[in-house]
Short mmCIF file of C-alpha atoms in Angstrom, two decimals:
data_model
loop_
_atom_site.label_atom_id
_atom_site.label_comp_id
_atom_site.label_asym_id
_atom_site.label_seq_id
_atom_site.Cartn_x
_atom_site.Cartn_y
_atom_site.Cartn_z
CA GLN S 1 34.70 -64.42 -94.65
CA ARG S 2 31.99 -62.53 -92.88
CA LEU S 3 33.29 -59.18 -93.86
CA SER S 4 33.50 -60.09 -97.66
CA ARG S 5 29.89 -61.71 -97.35
CA ALA S 6 28.88 -58.32 -95.61
CA LEU S 7 30.55 -56.34 -98.48
CA PRO S 8 29.80 -58.06 -101.65
CA GLU S 9 31.71 -55.78 -103.73
CA ALA S 10 34.91 -56.20 -101.76
CA ALA S 11 37.50 -58.38 -102.83
CA CYS S 12 40.34 -59.80 -100.47
CA ARG S 13 43.79 -61.26 -101.02
CA ILE S 14 45.00 -62.83 -97.86
CA VAL S 15 48.76 -63.49 -97.91
CA ASP S 16 51.67 -63.67 -95.45
CA ALA S 17 55.30 -64.54 -95.66
CA ASP S 18 54.79 -67.78 -96.95
CA GLY S 19 52.50 -66.61 -99.81
CA GLU S 20 48.77 -67.15 -100.66
CA LEU S 21 47.22 -68.25 -97.27
CA LEU S 22 44.16 -69.61 -98.67
CA LEU S 23 46.03 -71.66 -101.21
CA ILE S 24 48.07 -73.22 -98.49
CA GLU S 25 45.39 -74.06 -96.34
CA ALA S 26 43.50 -75.57 -99.22
CA ALA S 27 46.48 -77.14 -101.19
CA LEU S 28 45.39 -80.60 -101.27
CA VAL S 29 42.48 -79.71 -103.32
CA VAL S 30 43.35 -76.72 -105.42
CA PRO S 31 43.97 -77.01 -109.12
CA ARG S 32 47.54 -78.66 -109.92
CA TRP S 33 48.56 -76.01 -112.21
CA LEU S 34 48.55 -73.36 -109.50
CA SER S 35 51.83 -73.14 -107.88
CA PRO S 36 53.60 -70.31 -105.84
CA ALA S 37 55.13 -69.14 -109.02
CA ASN S 38 52.15 -68.31 -110.88
CA SER S 39 49.59 -67.97 -107.97
CA GLU S 40 50.04 -64.22 -107.50
CA ASN S 41 46.69 -62.25 -107.73
CA LYS S 42 44.61 -65.51 -108.64
CA CYS S 43 43.06 -66.40 -105.32
CA TRP S 44 40.51 -64.02 -103.68
CA LEU S 45 37.96 -63.97 -101.10
CA ARG S 46 34.64 -62.17 -102.31
CA GLY S 47 31.06 -62.56 -101.26
CA GLY S 48 32.04 -65.16 -98.46
CA LEU S 49 33.48 -67.46 -101.16
CA VAL S 50 36.87 -68.42 -102.27
CA HIS S 51 37.48 -67.41 -105.91
CA LEU S 52 40.18 -68.74 -108.36
CA LEU S 53 41.12 -67.07 -111.67
CA PRO S 54 41.23 -69.53 -114.56
CA ARG S 55 44.52 -70.82 -115.87
CA PRO S 56 45.88 -68.32 -118.29
CA ARG S 57 45.91 -69.51 -122.06
CA PRO S 58 48.46 -68.46 -124.63
CA PRO S 59 49.35 -65.75 -125.29
CA GLU S 60 48.04 -64.54 -122.17
CA PRO S 61 50.81 -63.95 -119.52
CA ASP S 62 51.14 -66.17 -116.36
CA GLN S 63 51.19 -63.26 -114.09
CA LEU S 64 48.39 -61.12 -113.52
CA SER S 65 48.50 -57.44 -112.26
CA ARG S 66 46.06 -56.70 -109.59
CA ALA S 67 43.98 -54.63 -111.67
CA ASP S 68 43.68 -56.90 -114.38
CA ALA S 69 42.68 -59.65 -111.64
CA LEU S 70 40.22 -57.47 -110.25
CA LYS S 71 38.76 -56.70 -113.75
CA ARG S 72 38.08 -60.55 -114.31
CA LEU S 73 37.09 -60.94 -110.92
CA ARG S 74 34.22 -58.66 -111.09
CA ALA S 75 33.30 -59.37 -114.86
CA PRO S 76 29.29 -59.40 -114.91
CA HIS S 77 29.30 -63.29 -116.47
CA GLY S 78 32.50 -64.54 -114.79
CA THR S 79 32.38 -67.72 -112.90
CA THR S 80 35.40 -67.63 -110.70
CA ALA S 81 34.10 -69.23 -107.51
CA ALA S 82 36.47 -72.10 -106.52
CA LYS S 83 34.62 -75.70 -106.48
CA ASP S 84 32.85 -77.12 -103.35
CA LYS S 85 35.79 -79.17 -102.19
CA VAL S 86 37.91 -75.94 -101.93
CA GLN S 87 35.18 -74.02 -100.31
CA GLN S 88 34.89 -77.27 -97.65
CA ALA S 89 38.68 -77.03 -97.07
CA ILE S 90 38.84 -73.58 -96.18
CA LYS S 91 35.54 -73.96 -94.03
CA SER S 92 36.93 -76.71 -92.10
CA ARG S 93 40.21 -74.84 -91.27
CA LEU S 94 38.14 -71.90 -89.97
CA ALA S 95 36.10 -73.96 -87.68
CA GLY S 96 36.38 -72.68 -84.16
CA TYR S 97 38.27 -69.60 -85.14
CA PRO S 98 39.43 -66.82 -83.99
CA HIS S 99 39.33 -68.69 -80.15
CA LYS S 100 41.08 -71.53 -81.58
CA ALA S 101 43.91 -69.36 -83.24
CA PHE S 102 44.12 -67.57 -79.97
CA GLU S 103 44.63 -70.88 -77.83
CA LEU S 104 46.91 -72.59 -80.25
CA SER S 105 49.18 -69.43 -80.50
CA HIS S 106 49.86 -69.29 -76.96
CA HIS S 107 51.96 -71.29 -74.43
CA THR S 108 51.82 -71.02 -70.51
CA ALA S 109 55.21 -71.54 -68.82
CA ARG S 110 55.63 -71.51 -65.04
CA ALA S 111 58.00 -68.72 -63.62
CA VAL S 112 59.48 -68.06 -60.31
CA MET S 113 59.89 -64.42 -59.30
CA PRO S 114 59.42 -61.86 -56.92
CA THR S 115 55.91 -61.35 -55.64
CA LEU S 116 56.07 -57.52 -56.64
CA VAL S 117 57.11 -58.75 -60.40
CA ALA S 118 54.25 -61.31 -60.17
CA ARG S 119 51.86 -58.66 -59.55
CA LEU S 120 52.74 -56.64 -62.40
CA PHE S 121 52.68 -59.71 -64.95
CA VAL S 122 49.02 -60.50 -63.56
CA GLN S 123 48.10 -56.98 -63.95
CA TYR S 124 49.84 -55.95 -67.01
CA PRO S 125 50.18 -59.29 -69.01
CA GLN S 126 51.52 -57.41 -72.25
CA LEU S 127 55.01 -56.61 -70.10
CA VAL S 128 55.80 -60.46 -71.03
CA SER S 129 56.74 -59.09 -74.62
CA VAL S 130 58.61 -56.25 -73.08
CA ALA S 131 60.64 -58.82 -70.70
CA VAL S 132 61.35 -60.97 -73.66
CA ASP S 133 62.43 -58.03 -75.88
CA HIS S 134 65.09 -57.30 -73.24
CA LEU S 135 66.74 -60.87 -73.40
CA PRO S 136 69.59 -61.73 -72.67
CA LEU S 137 70.40 -60.08 -69.58
CA PRO S 138 73.83 -57.88 -69.72
CA SER S 139 76.57 -59.22 -67.64
CA SER S 140 76.25 -59.28 -63.66
CA ASN S 141 79.12 -56.63 -63.65
CA GLU S 142 77.02 -54.45 -65.90
CA LEU S 143 73.77 -54.96 -63.87
CA SER S 144 75.51 -54.00 -60.65
CA ARG S 145 76.79 -50.87 -62.38
CA LEU S 146 73.22 -50.17 -63.52
CA ARG S 147 72.12 -50.80 -60.16
CA GLN S 148 74.43 -48.13 -58.35
CA GLU S 149 73.22 -45.47 -60.80
CA LEU S 150 69.72 -45.75 -59.36
CA LYS S 151 68.83 -43.06 -56.66
CA GLY S 152 66.34 -42.77 -53.77
CA ASP S 153 63.77 -45.48 -53.46
CA ASP S 154 64.49 -46.93 -56.99
CA GLY S 155 68.01 -48.20 -55.72
CA GLY S 156 66.16 -50.45 -53.16
CA VAL S 157 63.75 -52.02 -55.58
CA ARG S 158 64.86 -55.53 -56.65
CA LEU S 159 63.27 -57.36 -59.57
CA ASP S 160 65.16 -60.82 -59.13
CA CYS S 161 64.96 -63.17 -56.24
CA HIS S 162 68.51 -62.30 -54.59
CA GLY S 163 68.17 -62.10 -50.91
CA LEU S 164 64.55 -62.35 -50.76
CA GLN S 165 62.64 -64.63 -48.23
CA GLY S 166 60.44 -67.53 -49.43
CA HIS S 167 57.40 -65.81 -48.76
CA GLU S 168 58.34 -62.88 -51.10
CA ILE S 169 58.67 -65.38 -54.19
CA VAL S 170 56.04 -66.91 -56.04
CA CYS S 171 55.56 -69.45 -58.99
CA ILE S 172 52.82 -68.31 -61.49
CA GLY S 173 51.95 -69.13 -64.93
CA ILE S 174 53.06 -66.57 -67.61
CA ARG S 175 51.38 -66.99 -71.21
CA LEU S 176 53.50 -66.25 -73.95
CA THR S 177 52.91 -66.55 -77.69
CA ARG S 178 54.59 -69.85 -79.15
CA CYS S 179 57.19 -67.55 -81.09
CA GLN S 180 58.18 -65.81 -77.67
CA TYR S 181 58.58 -69.17 -76.12
CA ALA S 182 60.49 -70.32 -79.17
CA ARG S 183 62.71 -67.30 -78.91
CA LEU S 184 63.32 -67.82 -75.11
CA MET S 185 64.39 -71.53 -75.78
CA GLY S 186 66.63 -70.38 -78.42
CA LEU S 187 68.30 -67.86 -76.34
CA GLY S 188 69.77 -70.72 -73.84
CA CYS S 189 69.80 -68.55 -70.84
CA GLU S 190 71.53 -70.14 -68.05
CA LEU S 191 69.69 -70.66 -64.71
CA PRO S 192 71.04 -68.63 -61.90
CA HIS S 193 73.34 -70.69 -59.26
CA ARG S 194 70.83 -70.28 -56.53
CA PHE S 195 68.22 -71.85 -58.66
CA SER S 196 69.76 -75.02 -59.21
CA GLN S 197 68.42 -78.19 -58.22
CA LYS S 198 70.98 -78.35 -55.40
CA HIS S 199 70.08 -75.31 -53.99
CA TRP S 200 66.27 -75.01 -54.79
CA LYS S 201 64.01 -76.41 -52.23
CA THR S 202 60.44 -77.37 -52.92
#
């Protein structure tokens, strides 16, 4: 909205995988004739306001090309600004953003890990996405084979908790996006045996 207000000649369409995002957010107040099947290129953001192009009348086609839509949107005597109830619906949905969007899209989970790994996650939180992308882990035999291929100091570095003392293991909060957290839950990774309730001491 701020960008379109600062550039009054600019016209923006906001779409995602689900369709016209502005229409989705104001679904309860937009005209009933608008539907996912006929809404393409009919909803725009211009001058800080939501604009809805009028319903086509026969013999006009239901579908509009982008060029035709922009021509109608920029017509000198056009009145395409949506009604106040649509503007208010969008305004209420945007209240508190972008900070609200950041908070709602993240999830913090507690994770037990070696101190070395924890320091890396604290200093470089973007490594969380790298770690998630490499799950599920290979089998234990494959991990052992890969470790044997490491030479020199690299061979002595351990990124798991095997063989570590209590003071070398910490529990920290890891911030993930909700998508990453859902992916972790969907993988159904089994907890290592040494982390089971029987063997884990608080």
